[in-house]
Amino acid sequence: MKVFLIVFVTFWPILLQVIYGVQDVDPLVHDTARSYGLPPRARFLRITLPSAAPYIATGLRIASAIALVLAVTAELVVGAPGLGQSIVVAQSNANLPRMYALIIVTGLVGWALNTAFQAIERRLLRWHPSQRAEVAS
């Protein structure tokens, strides 16, 4: 149940970002590729996908944060094994140092996820102006 809920909820931010990314493709570039006779698959792989890639990366970063929050919340409420359940057990045993340590670990996991996605995004999208501006600073 927990996995289904996480997949269902994280699907929507990714889908919306993909839609925004595809809508942001410059129509002039698309028309130029069509006039040069590029087949639809090539237009998708060479124009649409690279133009939508920054949006997809943003959607993945948003979805990863939502997935972590939802996983811990589901473990807190349902009692599924994981950090959330460990936090509840520590709280019910009045082991406050362990409870706060687990909360800090959960925050560090979120930070590590975001940092990993940023590093992947920086490596895969180094050609994009937003990444070049970040490197030049």
MMTF fields as JSON, N, C-alpha, C and O atoms, coordinates in Angstrom:
{
  "mmtfVersion": "1.0.0",
  "mmtfProducer": "UNKNOWN",
  "numBonds": 547,
  "numAtoms": 548,
  "numGroups": 137,
  "numChains": 1,
  "numModels": 1,
  "chainsPerModel": [1],
  "groupsPerChain": [137],
  "chainIdList": ["A"],
  "bondAtomList": [4, 2, 8, 6, 12, 10, 16, 14, 20, 18, 24, 22, 28, 26, 32, 30, 36, 34, 40, 38, 44, 42, 48, 46, 52, 50, 56, 54, 60, 58, 64, 62, 68, 66, 72, 70, 76, 74, 80, 78, 84, 82, 88, 86, 92, 90, 96, 94, 100, 98, 104, 102, 108, 106, 112, 110, 116, 114, 120, 118, 124, 122, 128, 126, 132, 130, 136, 134, 140, 138, 144, 142, 148, 146, 152, 150, 156, 154, 160, 158, 164, 162, 168, 166, 172, 170, 176, 174, 180, 178, 184, 182, 188, 186, 192, 190, 196, 194, 200, 198, 204, 202, 208, 206, 212, 210, 216, 214, 220, 218, 224, 222, 228, 226, 232, 230, 236, 234, 240, 238, 244, 242, 248, 246, 252, 250, 256, 254, 260, 258, 264, 262, 268, 266, 272, 270, 276, 274, 280, 278, 284, 282, 288, 286, 292, 290, 296, 294, 300, 298, 304, 302, 308, 306, 312, 310, 316, 314, 320, 318, 324, 322, 328, 326, 332, 330, 336, 334, 340, 338, 344, 342, 348, 346, 352, 350, 356, 354, 360, 358, 364, 362, 368, 366, 372, 370, 376, 374, 380, 378, 384, 382, 388, 386, 392, 390, 396, 394, 400, 398, 404, 402, 408, 406, 412, 410, 416, 414, 420, 418, 424, 422, 428, 426, 432, 430, 436, 434, 440, 438, 444, 442, 448, 446, 452, 450, 456, 454, 460, 458, 464, 462, 468, 466, 472, 470, 476, 474, 480, 478, 484, 482, 488, 486, 492, 490, 496, 494, 500, 498, 504, 502, 508, 506, 512, 510, 516, 514, 520, 518, 524, 522, 528, 526, 532, 530, 536, 534, 540, 538, 544, 542],
  "bondOrderList": [1, 1, 1, 1, 1, 1, 1, 1, 1, 1, 1, 1, 1, 1, 1, 1, 1, 1, 1, 1, 1, 1, 1, 1, 1, 1, 1, 1, 1, 1, 1, 1, 1, 1, 1, 1, 1, 1, 1, 1, 1, 1, 1, 1, 1, 1, 1, 1, 1, 1, 1, 1, 1, 1, 1, 1, 1, 1, 1, 1, 1, 1, 1, 1, 1, 1, 1, 1, 1, 1, 1, 1, 1, 1, 1, 1, 1, 1, 1, 1, 1, 1, 1, 1, 1, 1, 1, 1, 1, 1, 1, 1, 1, 1, 1, 1, 1, 1, 1, 1, 1, 1, 1, 1, 1, 1, 1, 1, 1, 1, 1, 1, 1, 1, 1, 1, 1, 1, 1, 1, 1, 1, 1, 1, 1, 1, 1, 1, 1, 1, 1, 1, 1, 1, 1, 1],
  "groupList": [{"groupName": "MET", "atomNameList": ["N", "CA", "C", "O"], "elementList": ["N", "C", "C", "O"], "formalChargeList": [0, 0, 0, 0], "bondAtomList": [1, 0, 2, 1, 3, 2], "bondOrderList": [1, 1, 2], "singleLetterCode": "M", "chemCompType": "L-PEPTIDE LINKING"}, {"groupName": "LYS", "atomNameList": ["N", "CA", "C", "O"], "elementList": ["N", "C", "C", "O"], "formalChargeList": [0, 0, 0, 0], "bondAtomList": [1, 0, 2, 1, 3, 2], "bondOrderList": [1, 1, 2], "singleLetterCode": "K", "chemCompType": "L-PEPTIDE LINKING"}, {"groupName": "VAL", "atomNameList": ["N", "CA", "C", "O"], "elementList": ["N", "C", "C", "O"], "formalChargeList": [0, 0, 0, 0], "bondAtomList": [1, 0, 2, 1, 3, 2], "bondOrderList": [1, 1, 2], "singleLetterCode": "V", "chemCompType": "L-PEPTIDE LINKING"}, {"groupName": "PHE", "atomNameList": ["N", "CA", "C", "O"], "elementList": ["N", "C", "C", "O"], "formalChargeList": [0, 0, 0, 0], "bondAtomList": [1, 0, 2, 1, 3, 2], "bondOrderList": [1, 1, 2], "singleLetterCode": "F", "chemCompType": "L-PEPTIDE LINKING"}, {"groupName": "LEU", "atomNameList": ["N", "CA", "C", "O"], "elementList": ["N", "C", "C", "O"], "formalChargeList": [0, 0, 0, 0], "bondAtomList": [1, 0, 2, 1, 3, 2], "bondOrderList": [1, 1, 2], "singleLetterCode": "L", "chemCompType": "L-PEPTIDE LINKING"}, {"groupName": "ILE", "atomNameList": ["N", "CA", "C", "O"], "elementList": ["N", "C", "C", "O"], "formalChargeList": [0, 0, 0, 0], "bondAtomList": [1, 0, 2, 1, 3, 2], "bondOrderList": [1, 1, 2], "singleLetterCode": "I", "chemCompType": "L-PEPTIDE LINKING"}, {"groupName": "THR", "atomNameList": ["N", "CA", "C", "O"], "elementList": ["N", "C", "C", "O"], "formalChargeList": [0, 0, 0, 0], "bondAtomList": [1, 0, 2, 1, 3, 2], "bondOrderList": [1, 1, 2], "singleLetterCode": "T", "chemCompType": "L-PEPTIDE LINKING"}, {"groupName": "TRP", "atomNameList": ["N", "CA", "C", "O"], "elementList": ["N", "C", "C", "O"], "formalChargeList": [0, 0, 0, 0], "bondAtomList": [1, 0, 2, 1, 3, 2], "bondOrderList": [1, 1, 2], "singleLetterCode": "W", "chemCompType": "L-PEPTIDE LINKING"}, {"groupName": "PRO", "atomNameList": ["N", "CA", "C", "O"], "elementList": ["N", "C", "C", "O"], "formalChargeList": [0, 0, 0, 0], "bondAtomList": [1, 0, 2, 1, 3, 2], "bondOrderList": [1, 1, 2], "singleLetterCode": "P", "chemCompType": "L-PEPTIDE LINKING"}, {"groupName": "GLN", "atomNameList": ["N", "CA", "C", "O"], "elementList": ["N", "C", "C", "O"], "formalChargeList": [0, 0, 0, 0], "bondAtomList": [1, 0, 2, 1, 3, 2], "bondOrderList": [1, 1, 2], "singleLetterCode": "Q", "chemCompType": "L-PEPTIDE LINKING"}, {"groupName": "TYR", "atomNameList": ["N", "CA", "C", "O"], "elementList": ["N", "C", "C", "O"], "formalChargeList": [0, 0, 0, 0], "bondAtomList": [1, 0, 2, 1, 3, 2], "bondOrderList": [1, 1, 2], "singleLetterCode": "Y", "chemCompType": "L-PEPTIDE LINKING"}, {"groupName": "GLY", "atomNameList": ["N", "CA", "C", "O"], "elementList": ["N", "C", "C", "O"], "formalChargeList": [0, 0, 0, 0], "bondAtomList": [1, 0, 2, 1, 3, 2], "bondOrderList": [1, 1, 2], "singleLetterCode": "G", "chemCompType": "PEPTIDE LINKING"}, {"groupName": "ASP", "atomNameList": ["N", "CA", "C", "O"], "elementList": ["N", "C", "C", "O"], "formalChargeList": [0, 0, 0, 0], "bondAtomList": [1, 0, 2, 1, 3, 2], "bondOrderList": [1, 1, 2], "singleLetterCode": "D", "chemCompType": "L-PEPTIDE LINKING"}, {"groupName": "HIS", "atomNameList": ["N", "CA", "C", "O"], "elementList": ["N", "C", "C", "O"], "formalChargeList": [0, 0, 0, 0], "bondAtomList": [1, 0, 2, 1, 3, 2], "bondOrderList": [1, 1, 2], "singleLetterCode": "H", "chemCompType": "L-PEPTIDE LINKING"}, {"groupName": "ALA", "atomNameList": ["N", "CA", "C", "O"], "elementList": ["N", "C", "C", "O"], "formalChargeList": [0, 0, 0, 0], "bondAtomList": [1, 0, 2, 1, 3, 2], "bondOrderList": [1, 1, 2], "singleLetterCode": "A", "chemCompType": "L-PEPTIDE LINKING"}, {"groupName": "ARG", "atomNameList": ["N", "CA", "C", "O"], "elementList": ["N", "C", "C", "O"], "formalChargeList": [0, 0, 0, 0], "bondAtomList": [1, 0, 2, 1, 3, 2], "bondOrderList": [1, 1, 2], "singleLetterCode": "R", "chemCompType": "L-PEPTIDE LINKING"}, {"groupName": "SER", "atomNameList": ["N", "CA", "C", "O"], "elementList": ["N", "C", "C", "O"], "formalChargeList": [0, 0, 0, 0], "bondAtomList": [1, 0, 2, 1, 3, 2], "bondOrderList": [1, 1, 2], "singleLetterCode": "S", "chemCompType": "L-PEPTIDE LINKING"}, {"groupName": "GLU", "atomNameList": ["N", "CA", "C", "O"], "elementList": ["N", "C", "C", "O"], "formalChargeList": [0, 0, 0, 0], "bondAtomList": [1, 0, 2, 1, 3, 2], "bondOrderList": [1, 1, 2], "singleLetterCode": "E", "chemCompType": "L-PEPTIDE LINKING"}, {"groupName": "ASN", "atomNameList": ["N", "CA", "C", "O"], "elementList": ["N", "C", "C", "O"], "formalChargeList": [0, 0, 0, 0], "bondAtomList": [1, 0, 2, 1, 3, 2], "bondOrderList": [1, 1, 2], "singleLetterCode": "N", "chemCompType": "L-PEPTIDE LINKING"}],
  "groupTypeList": [0, 1, 2, 3, 4, 5, 2, 3, 2, 6, 3, 7, 8, 5, 4, 4, 9, 2, 5, 10, 11, 2, 9, 12, 2, 12, 8, 4, 2, 13, 12, 6, 14, 15, 16, 10, 11, 4, 8, 8, 15, 14, 15, 3, 4, 15, 5, 6, 4, 8, 16, 14, 14, 8, 10, 5, 14, 6, 11, 4, 15, 5, 14, 16, 14, 5, 14, 4, 2, 4, 14, 2, 6, 14, 17, 4, 2, 2, 11, 14, 8, 11, 4, 11, 9, 16, 5, 2, 2, 14, 9, 16, 18, 14, 18, 4, 8, 15, 0, 10, 14, 4, 5, 5, 2, 6, 11, 4, 2, 11, 7, 14, 4, 18, 6, 14, 3, 9, 14, 5, 17, 15, 15, 4, 4, 15, 7, 13, 8, 16, 9, 15, 14, 17, 2, 14, 16],
  "groupIdList": [1, 2, 3, 4, 5, 6, 7, 8, 9, 10, 11, 12, 13, 14, 15, 16, 17, 18, 19, 20, 21, 22, 23, 24, 25, 26, 27, 28, 29, 30, 31, 32, 33, 34, 35, 36, 37, 38, 39, 40, 41, 42, 43, 44, 45, 46, 47, 48, 49, 50, 51, 52, 53, 54, 55, 56, 57, 58, 59, 60, 61, 62, 63, 64, 65, 66, 67, 68, 69, 70, 71, 72, 73, 74, 75, 76, 77, 78, 79, 80, 81, 82, 83, 84, 85, 86, 87, 88, 89, 90, 91, 92, 93, 94, 95, 96, 97, 98, 99, 100, 101, 102, 103, 104, 105, 106, 107, 108, 109, 110, 111, 112, 113, 114, 115, 116, 117, 118, 119, 120, 121, 122, 123, 124, 125, 126, 127, 128, 129, 130, 131, 132, 133, 134, 135, 136, 137],
  "secStructList": [7, 2, 2, 2, 2, 2, 2, 2, 2, 2, 2, 2, 2, 2, 2, 2, 2, 2, 2, 2, 2, 2, 2, 6, 1, 7, 2, 2, 2, 2, 2, 2, 2, 2, 2, 6, 6, 7, 7, 2, 2, 2, 2, 0, 0, 0, 0, 0, 2, 2, 2, 2, 2, 2, 2, 2, 2, 2, 2, 2, 2, 2, 2, 2, 2, 2, 2, 2, 2, 2, 2, 2, 2, 2, 2, 2, 2, 2, 7, 7, 1, 1, 2, 2, 2, 2, 2, 2, 2, 2, 2, 2, 6, 6, 7, 2, 2, 2, 2, 2, 2, 2, 2, 2, 2, 2, 2, 2, 2, 2, 2, 2, 2, 2, 2, 2, 2, 2, 2, 2, 2, 2, 2, 2, 6, 6, 6, 1, 2, 2, 2, 2, 2, 2, 2, 2, 7],
  "xCoordList": [0.826, 0.0, 0.875, 0.606, 1.928, 2.799, 3.455, 3.516, 3.939, 4.621, 3.636, 3.962, 2.436, 1.433, 1.101, 1.008, 0.924, 0.585, 1.708, 1.444, 2.937, 4.074, 4.18, 4.392, 4.031, 4.111, 2.981, 3.198, 1.783, 0.635, 0.822, 0.564, 1.264, 1.397, 2.578, 2.493, 3.669, 4.834, 4.702, 5.451, 3.764, 3.539, 3.09, 3.501, 2.262, 1.643, 2.628, 2.565, 3.53, 4.49, 5.381, 5.713, 5.763, 6.591, 5.796, 6.301, 4.554, 3.709, 3.502, 3.614, 3.206, 2.981, 4.242, 4.167, 5.397, 6.638, 6.943, 7.453, 6.634, 6.824, 5.918, 6.345, 4.678, 3.738, 4.246, 4.235, 4.694, 5.223, 6.46, 6.634, 7.314, 8.524, 8.231, 8.868, 7.27, 6.917, 6.246, 6.457, 5.448, 4.799, 5.798, 5.533, 6.944, 7.933, 8.866, 9.725, 8.709, 9.55, 9.245, 8.085, 10.298, 10.15, 9.508, 10.077, 8.323, 7.653, 8.474, 8.379, 9.265, 10.095, 11.134, 11.387, 11.726, 12.709, 12.024, 12.562, 10.842, 10.099, 9.72, 9.843, 9.263, 8.907, 10.133, 10.058, 11.246, 12.473, 12.896, 13.277, 12.825, 13.193, 12.254, 12.682, 10.98, 10.015, 10.31, 10.211, 10.671, 10.955, 12.232, 12.369, 13.168, 14.366, 14.106, 14.997, 12.882, 12.506, 12.863, 12.934, 13.09, 13.355, 12.093, 11.013, 12.208, 11.031, 10.573, 11.343, 9.335, 8.813, 9.675, 9.851, 10.205, 11.038, 12.3, 12.693, 12.924, 14.132, 13.807, 14.584, 12.667, 12.258, 12.054, 12.42, 11.461, 11.25, 12.584, 12.788, 13.493, 14.759, 15.731, 16.503, 15.706, 16.684, 16.179, 16.98, 14.854, 14.317, 13.461, 13.751, 12.405, 11.446, 12.066, 11.945, 12.723, 13.296, 14.38, 14.34, 15.341, 16.329, 15.71, 16.167, 14.674, 14.043, 13.27, 13.19, 12.704, 11.913, 12.763, 12.269, 14.015, 14.87, 15.009, 14.934, 15.207, 15.287, 13.988, 14.023, 12.859, 11.582, 11.425, 10.929, 11.852, 11.77, 12.66, 12.267, 13.845, 14.748, 14.13, 14.248, 13.479, 12.8, 11.677, 11.504, 10.913, 9.841, 10.361, 9.731, 11.497, 12.08, 12.542, 12.372, 13.121, 13.549, 12.359, 12.397, 11.303, 10.092, 9.478, 9.071, 9.412, 8.812, 9.623, 9.047, 10.939, 11.745, 11.478, 11.405, 11.333, 11.015, 9.633, 9.453, 8.667, 7.318, 7.318, 6.639, 8.07, 8.137, 8.702, 8.196, 9.737, 10.323, 9.342, 9.163, 8.708, 7.734, 6.587, 6.155, 6.102, 4.976, 5.366, 4.569, 6.561, 7.008, 7.103, 6.628, 7.712, 7.837, 6.465, 6.204, 5.59, 4.242, 3.464, 2.781, 3.562, 2.868, 3.401, 2.631, 4.7, 5.274, 4.821, 4.62, 4.658, 4.162, 2.728, 2.39, 1.891, 0.461, 0.135, -0.567, 0.64, 0.281, 1.128, 0.68, 2.327, 3.209, 4.051, 4.569, 4.192, 5.044, 6.498, 6.86, 7.324, 8.715, 9.472, 9.323, 10.276, 11.068, 11.39, 11.211, 11.864, 12.225, 11.024, 11.132, 9.881, 8.679, 8.275, 7.95, 8.293, 7.936, 8.958, 8.587, 10.222, 11.261, 11.077, 11.321, 10.648, 10.386, 9.241, 9.321, 8.176, 7.021, 7.412, 7.006, 8.191, 8.622, 9.479, 9.304, 10.398, 11.243, 10.408, 10.672, 9.403, 8.539, 7.71, 7.588, 7.141, 6.298, 7.116, 6.568, 8.413, 9.293, 9.948, 10.809, 9.544, 10.089, 11.603, 12.311, 12.084, 13.498, 13.688, 13.893, 13.612, 13.639, 14.94, 14.884, 16.103, 17.322, 17.311, 17.722, 16.838, 16.764, 15.731, 15.96, 14.606, 13.561, 14.083, 13.889, 14.747, 15.263, 16.414, 16.581, 17.2, 18.268, 17.674, 18.195, 16.589, 15.937, 15.304, 15.304, 14.774, 14.213, 15.326, 15.141, 16.475, 17.612, 18.106, 18.455, 18.137, 18.552, 17.6, 18.03, 16.3, 15.318, 15.581, 15.511, 15.877, 16.216, 17.481, 17.559, 18.473, 19.716, 19.498, 20.136, 18.599, 18.266, 17.642, 17.976, 16.731, 16.123, 17.159, 17.132, 18.063, 19.123, 20.016, 20.385, 20.362, 21.208, 20.507, 21.135, 19.211, 18.45, 18.485, 18.742, 18.225, 18.204, 19.587, 19.706, 20.624, 21.985, 22.35, 22.99, 21.943, 22.232, 21.518, 22.109, 20.244, 19.517, 20.112, 20.155, 20.571, 21.214, 22.511, 22.8, 23.288, 24.546, 24.284, 24.973, 23.29, 22.934, 22.439, 22.795, 21.605, 21.077, 22.213, 22.237, 23.146, 24.276, 25.117, 25.6, 25.293, 26.118, 25.403, 26.01, 24.119, 23.387, 22.96, 22.797, 22.783, 22.294, 23.342, 23.001, 24.607, 25.653, 25.577, 26.151, 24.884, 24.716, 23.634, 23.575, 22.786, 21.659, 22.141, 23.009, 21.586, 22.045, 21.931, 22.771, 20.941, 20.794, 21.971, 22.408, 22.463, 23.592, 24.908, 25.803, 25.023, 26.241, 26.356, 27.45, 25.233, 25.266, 25.655, 26.332, 25.232, 25.548, 27.025, 27.631, 27.604, 29.018, 29.892, 30.935, 29.465, 30.264, 30.308, 31.244, 29.328, 29.29, 30.383, 30.489],
  "yCoordList": [-1.189, 0.0, 1.26, 2.224, 1.224, 2.395, 2.713, 3.871, 1.683, 1.898, 2.423, 3.345, 1.845, 2.322, 3.785, 4.572, 4.15, 5.533, 6.482, 7.556, 6.096, 6.949, 7.103, 8.206, 5.99, 6.054, 6.912, 7.714, 6.744, 7.508, 9.008, 9.815, 9.374, 10.8, 11.434, 12.594, 10.709, 11.316, 11.331, 12.031, 10.569, 10.565, 11.936, 12.367, 12.619, 13.871, 15.027, 15.718, 15.279, 16.367, 16.106, 17.029, 14.844, 14.518, 14.737, 15.326, 14.263, 14.436, 15.911, 16.311, 16.715, 18.145, 18.819, 19.662, 18.459, 19.055, 18.62, 19.414, 17.368, 16.913, 17.703, 18.117, 17.907, 18.676, 20.102, 20.618, 20.745, 22.107, 22.137, 23.06, 21.13, 21.083, 20.907, 21.541, 20.047, 19.827, 21.078, 21.414, 21.763, 22.982, 24.118, 25.046, 24.05, 25.126, 24.982, 25.837, 23.915, 23.733, 24.856, 25.164, 25.456, 26.56, 26.046, 25.178, 26.57, 26.092, 26.323, 25.541, 27.374, 27.659, 26.555, 26.149, 26.08, 24.993, 23.719, 22.985, 23.468, 22.273, 22.339, 21.349, 23.502, 23.666, 23.562, 23.001, 24.103, 24.016, 22.556, 22.135, 21.793, 20.373, 19.619, 18.736, 19.969, 19.319, 19.683, 18.832, 20.944, 21.355, 20.71, 20.527, 20.366, 19.639, 18.152, 17.406, 17.719, 16.34, 15.367, 14.161, 15.871, 14.963, 14.168, 14.749, 12.862, 12.07, 12.383, 12.931, 12.039, 12.361, 11.843, 12.534, 10.648, 10.096, 10.932, 11.202, 11.335, 12.158, 13.527, 14.059, 14.1, 15.389, 15.247, 16.132, 14.119, 13.895, 13.761, 14.39, 12.942, 12.674, 13.847, 14.045, 14.637, 15.706, 17.092, 17.999, 17.266, 18.593, 18.577, 19.283, 17.769, 17.799, 17.321, 17.996, 16.176, 15.619, 16.514, 16.763, 17.007, 17.913, 19.214, 19.753, 19.725, 20.953, 20.73, 21.624, 19.545, 19.237, 18.689, 18.579, 18.347, 17.718, 18.529, 17.934, 19.85, 20.59, 20.515, 20.461, 20.511, 20.395, 19.013, 18.879, 17.997, 16.629, 16.491, 15.855, 17.075, 17.022, 17.717, 17.228, 18.84, 19.53, 18.673, 18.589, 18.038, 17.157, 16.002, 15.621, 15.437, 14.343, 14.811, 14.094, 16.0, 16.517, 16.785, 16.466, 17.366, 17.612, 16.292, 16.147, 15.329, 14.034, 13.285, 12.588, 13.414, 12.715, 13.266, 12.507, 14.583, 15.169, 14.731, 14.394, 14.737, 14.306, 12.835, 12.452, 12.014, 10.586, 10.345, 9.5, 11.077, 10.906, 11.311, 10.586, 12.46, 12.919, 11.927, 11.593, 11.462, 10.538, 9.188, 8.583, 8.704, 7.42, 7.49, 6.592, 8.549, 8.682, 8.86, 8.293, 9.638, 9.824, 8.516, 8.206, 7.75, 6.46, 5.528, 4.792, 5.55, 4.72, 5.18, 4.36, 6.493, 7.021, 6.585, 6.146, 6.706, 6.456, 4.967, 4.46, 4.274, 2.878, 1.949, 0.864, 2.362, 1.508, 0.591, -0.415, 0.93, 0.139, 0.322, 1.385, -0.696, -0.577, 0.51, 0.664, 1.249, 2.311, 3.376, 3.161, 4.526, 5.614, 6.132, 6.441, 6.223, 6.726, 5.849, 6.352, 4.551, 3.634, 3.721, 3.672, 3.846, 3.975, 5.252, 5.268, 6.318, 7.582, 7.393, 7.853, 6.721, 6.486, 5.609, 5.879, 4.571, 3.678, 4.438, 4.282, 5.254, 6.044, 7.031, 7.246, 7.631, 8.572, 7.859, 8.348, 6.709, 5.995, 5.426, 5.21, 5.176, 4.709, 5.863, 5.645, 7.089, 8.306, 8.402, 8.918, 7.909, 7.985, 9.177, 9.017, 10.381, 11.612, 11.81, 12.248, 11.513, 11.687, 10.82, 11.273, 9.569, 8.698, 9.228, 9.195, 9.713, 10.236, 11.426, 11.491, 12.364, 13.531, 13.152, 13.753, 12.162, 11.696, 11.114, 11.357, 10.348, 9.781, 10.87, 10.766, 11.898, 13.021, 13.732, 14.111, 13.909, 14.542, 13.656, 14.16, 12.331, 11.41, 11.517, 11.508, 11.62, 11.77, 13.052, 13.044, 14.134, 15.386, 15.261, 15.798, 14.552, 14.351, 13.478, 13.692, 12.496, 11.676, 12.557, 12.428, 13.456, 14.384, 15.3, 15.544, 15.802, 16.667, 15.897, 16.42, 14.652, 13.833, 13.526, 13.556, 13.231, 12.989, 14.211, 14.098, 15.369, 16.599, 16.894, 17.292, 16.703, 16.938, 15.977, 16.37, 14.717, 13.733, 14.098, 14.03, 14.487, 14.875, 16.136, 16.251, 17.079, 18.269, 17.915, 18.47, 16.999, 16.601, 15.896, 16.143, 15.023, 14.332, 15.327, 15.256, 16.262, 17.284, 18.141, 18.441, 18.533, 19.349, 18.595, 19.185, 17.288, 16.499, 16.257, 16.379, 15.915, 15.59, 16.829, 16.768, 17.94, 19.155, 20.26, 21.44, 19.889, 20.924, 21.835, 22.923, 21.412, 22.215, 23.276, 24.229, 23.127, 24.051, 25.363, 25.347, 26.5, 27.802, 27.937, 28.6, 27.343, 27.47, 26.794, 27.275, 25.716, 25.014, 25.74, 25.77, 26.315, 27.065, 28.3, 28.649, 28.964, 30.168, 29.8, 30.573, 28.623, 28.182, 27.86, 28.154, 27.268, 26.911, 28.149, 28.228, 29.122, 30.336, 31.199, 31.982, 31.087, 31.937, 31.608, 32.233],
  "zCoordList": [0.0, 0.0, 0.0, -0.716, 0.822, 0.933, -0.411, -0.823, -1.081, -2.365, -3.406, -4.154, -3.462, -4.417, -4.168, -5.111, -2.918, -2.569, -2.986, -3.526, -2.741, -3.094, -4.612, -5.117, -5.333, -6.797, -7.356, -8.264, -6.82, -7.308, -7.075, -7.968, -5.89, -5.56, -6.287, -6.69, -6.461, -7.123, -8.644, -9.326, -9.172, -10.619, -11.111, -12.188, -10.349, -10.807, -10.958, -11.974, -10.017, -10.262, -11.475, -12.219, -11.669, -12.83, -14.112, -15.067, -14.132, -15.319, -15.639, -16.798, -14.642, -14.881, -15.404, -16.298, -14.86, -15.346, -16.78, -17.571, -17.119, -18.495, -19.437, -20.515, -19.03, -19.856, -20.048, -21.165, -18.961, -19.08, -19.973, -20.769, -19.839, -20.652, -22.129, -22.97, -22.452, -23.863, -24.436, -25.602, -23.631, -24.107, -24.314, -25.078, -23.637, -23.722, -24.924, -25.142, -25.704, -26.893, -27.874, -28.15, -28.391, -29.334, -30.621, -31.284, -30.991, -32.202, -33.474, -34.42, -33.501, -34.673, -34.889, -36.023, -33.812, -33.915, -34.395, -35.224, -33.869, -34.26, -35.747, -36.468, -36.192, -37.605, -38.519, -39.613, -38.063, -38.849, -39.019, -40.112, -37.93, -38.012, -38.942, -39.686, -38.896, -39.782, -41.238, -42.122, -41.49, -42.871, -43.407, -44.616, -42.521, -42.936, -43.121, -43.528, -42.821, -43.072, -41.96, -42.197, -40.744, -39.632, -39.319, -39.217, -39.167, -38.825, -37.391, -36.601, -37.061, -35.726, -34.575, -33.572, -34.713, -33.634, -33.432, -32.298, -34.517, -34.422, -33.832, -33.039, -34.213, -33.63, -32.126, -31.352, -31.719, -30.291, -29.559, -28.521, -30.096, -29.416, -29.466, -28.528, -30.556, -30.714, -30.325, -30.1, -30.244, -29.941, -28.683, -27.717, -28.7, -27.596, -26.289, -25.267, -26.307, -25.08, -24.479, -23.274, -25.251, -24.642, -24.126, -23.118, -24.804, -24.331, -23.043, -22.2, -22.887, -21.7, -20.555, -19.433, -20.803, -19.8, -18.505, -17.43, -18.548, -17.284, -16.476, -15.246, -17.155, -16.468, -15.842, -14.723, -16.573, -16.053, -14.821, -13.842, -14.86, -13.713, -12.499, -11.375, -12.723, -11.63, -11.073, -9.857, -11.95, -11.508, -10.676, -9.689, -11.054, -10.285, -8.909, -7.923, -8.835, -7.526, -6.625, -5.437, -7.174, -6.387, -5.941, -4.788, -6.858, -6.541, -5.488, -4.653, -5.51, -4.5, -3.104, -2.137, -2.998, -1.692, -1.217, -0.047, -2.119, -1.764, -1.364, -0.412, -2.081, -1.774, -0.381, 0.357, -0.021, 1.31, 2.398, 3.377, 2.233, 3.229, 3.344, 4.447, 2.219, 2.222, 2.811, 3.529, 2.53, 3.081, 4.599, 5.294, 5.113, 6.561, 7.204, 8.266, 6.576, 7.11, 7.119, 8.096, 6.039, 5.992, 7.07, 7.687, 7.3, 8.353, 9.727, 10.623, 9.902, 11.178, 11.43, 12.529, 10.418, 10.586, 10.55, 11.426, 9.546, 9.338, 10.201, 10.572, 10.516, 11.295, 10.438, 10.923, 9.165, 8.277, 8.72, 9.225, 8.538, 8.981, 8.222, 7.01, 8.955, 8.363, 9.391, 10.59, 8.928, 9.837, 10.623, 11.809, 9.951, 10.63, 11.793, 12.869, 11.591, 12.671, 13.798, 14.971, 13.465, 14.488, 15.299, 16.505, 14.637, 15.346, 16.33, 17.469, 15.902, 16.775, 17.959, 19.089, 17.713, 18.792, 19.796, 21.004, 19.309, 20.209, 21.015, 22.197, 20.386, 21.101, 22.164, 23.287, 21.817, 22.781, 23.936, 25.017, 23.739, 24.817, 25.562, 26.414, 25.245, 25.865, 25.678, 26.543, 24.558, 24.214, 23.27, 22.067, 23.862, 23.062, 22.29, 21.141, 22.857, 22.048, 20.779, 19.71, 20.903, 19.727, 18.732, 17.523, 19.233, 18.355, 17.544, 16.331, 18.227, 17.511, 16.581, 15.52, 16.974, 16.091, 14.811, 13.722, 14.932, 13.75, 12.884, 11.657, 13.509, 12.748, 11.975, 10.819, 12.618, 11.942, 10.797, 9.73, 11.017, 9.951, 8.767, 7.613, 9.057, 7.979, 7.186, 5.957, 7.871, 7.191, 6.362, 5.258, 6.892, 6.153, 4.915, 3.884, 5.017, 3.843, 2.758, 1.58, 3.164, 2.207, 1.576, 0.369, 2.39, 1.874, 0.899, -0.152, 1.248, 0.38, -0.942, -2.001, -0.884, -2.115, -3.026, -4.225, -2.451, -3.24, -3.81, -4.968, -3.014, -3.483, -4.608, -5.583, -4.47, -5.523, -6.815, -7.893, -6.715, -7.925, -8.551, -9.776, -7.732, -8.281, -9.006, -10.066, -8.444, -9.08, -10.407, -11.398, -10.418, -11.657, -12.696, -13.873, -12.23, -13.143, -13.701, -14.895, -12.846, -13.307, -14.331, -15.298, -14.121, -15.047, -16.372, -17.435, -16.315, -17.541, -18.329, -19.548, -17.639, -18.305, -18.312, -18.231, -18.406, -18.394, -19.61, -19.6, -20.645, -21.851, -21.673, -22.45, -20.673, -20.493, -19.867, -18.994, -20.306, -19.783, -18.268, -17.659, -17.646, -16.208, -15.476, -14.43, -16.01, -15.39, -15.685, -14.84, -16.866, -17.198, -16.327, -15.883, -16.079, -15.237, -13.815, -13.137, -13.353, -12.006, -11.87, -10.839, -12.885, -12.854, -12.942, -12.292, -13.749, -13.951, -12.708, -12.546, -11.822, -10.628, -9.67, -8.616]
}
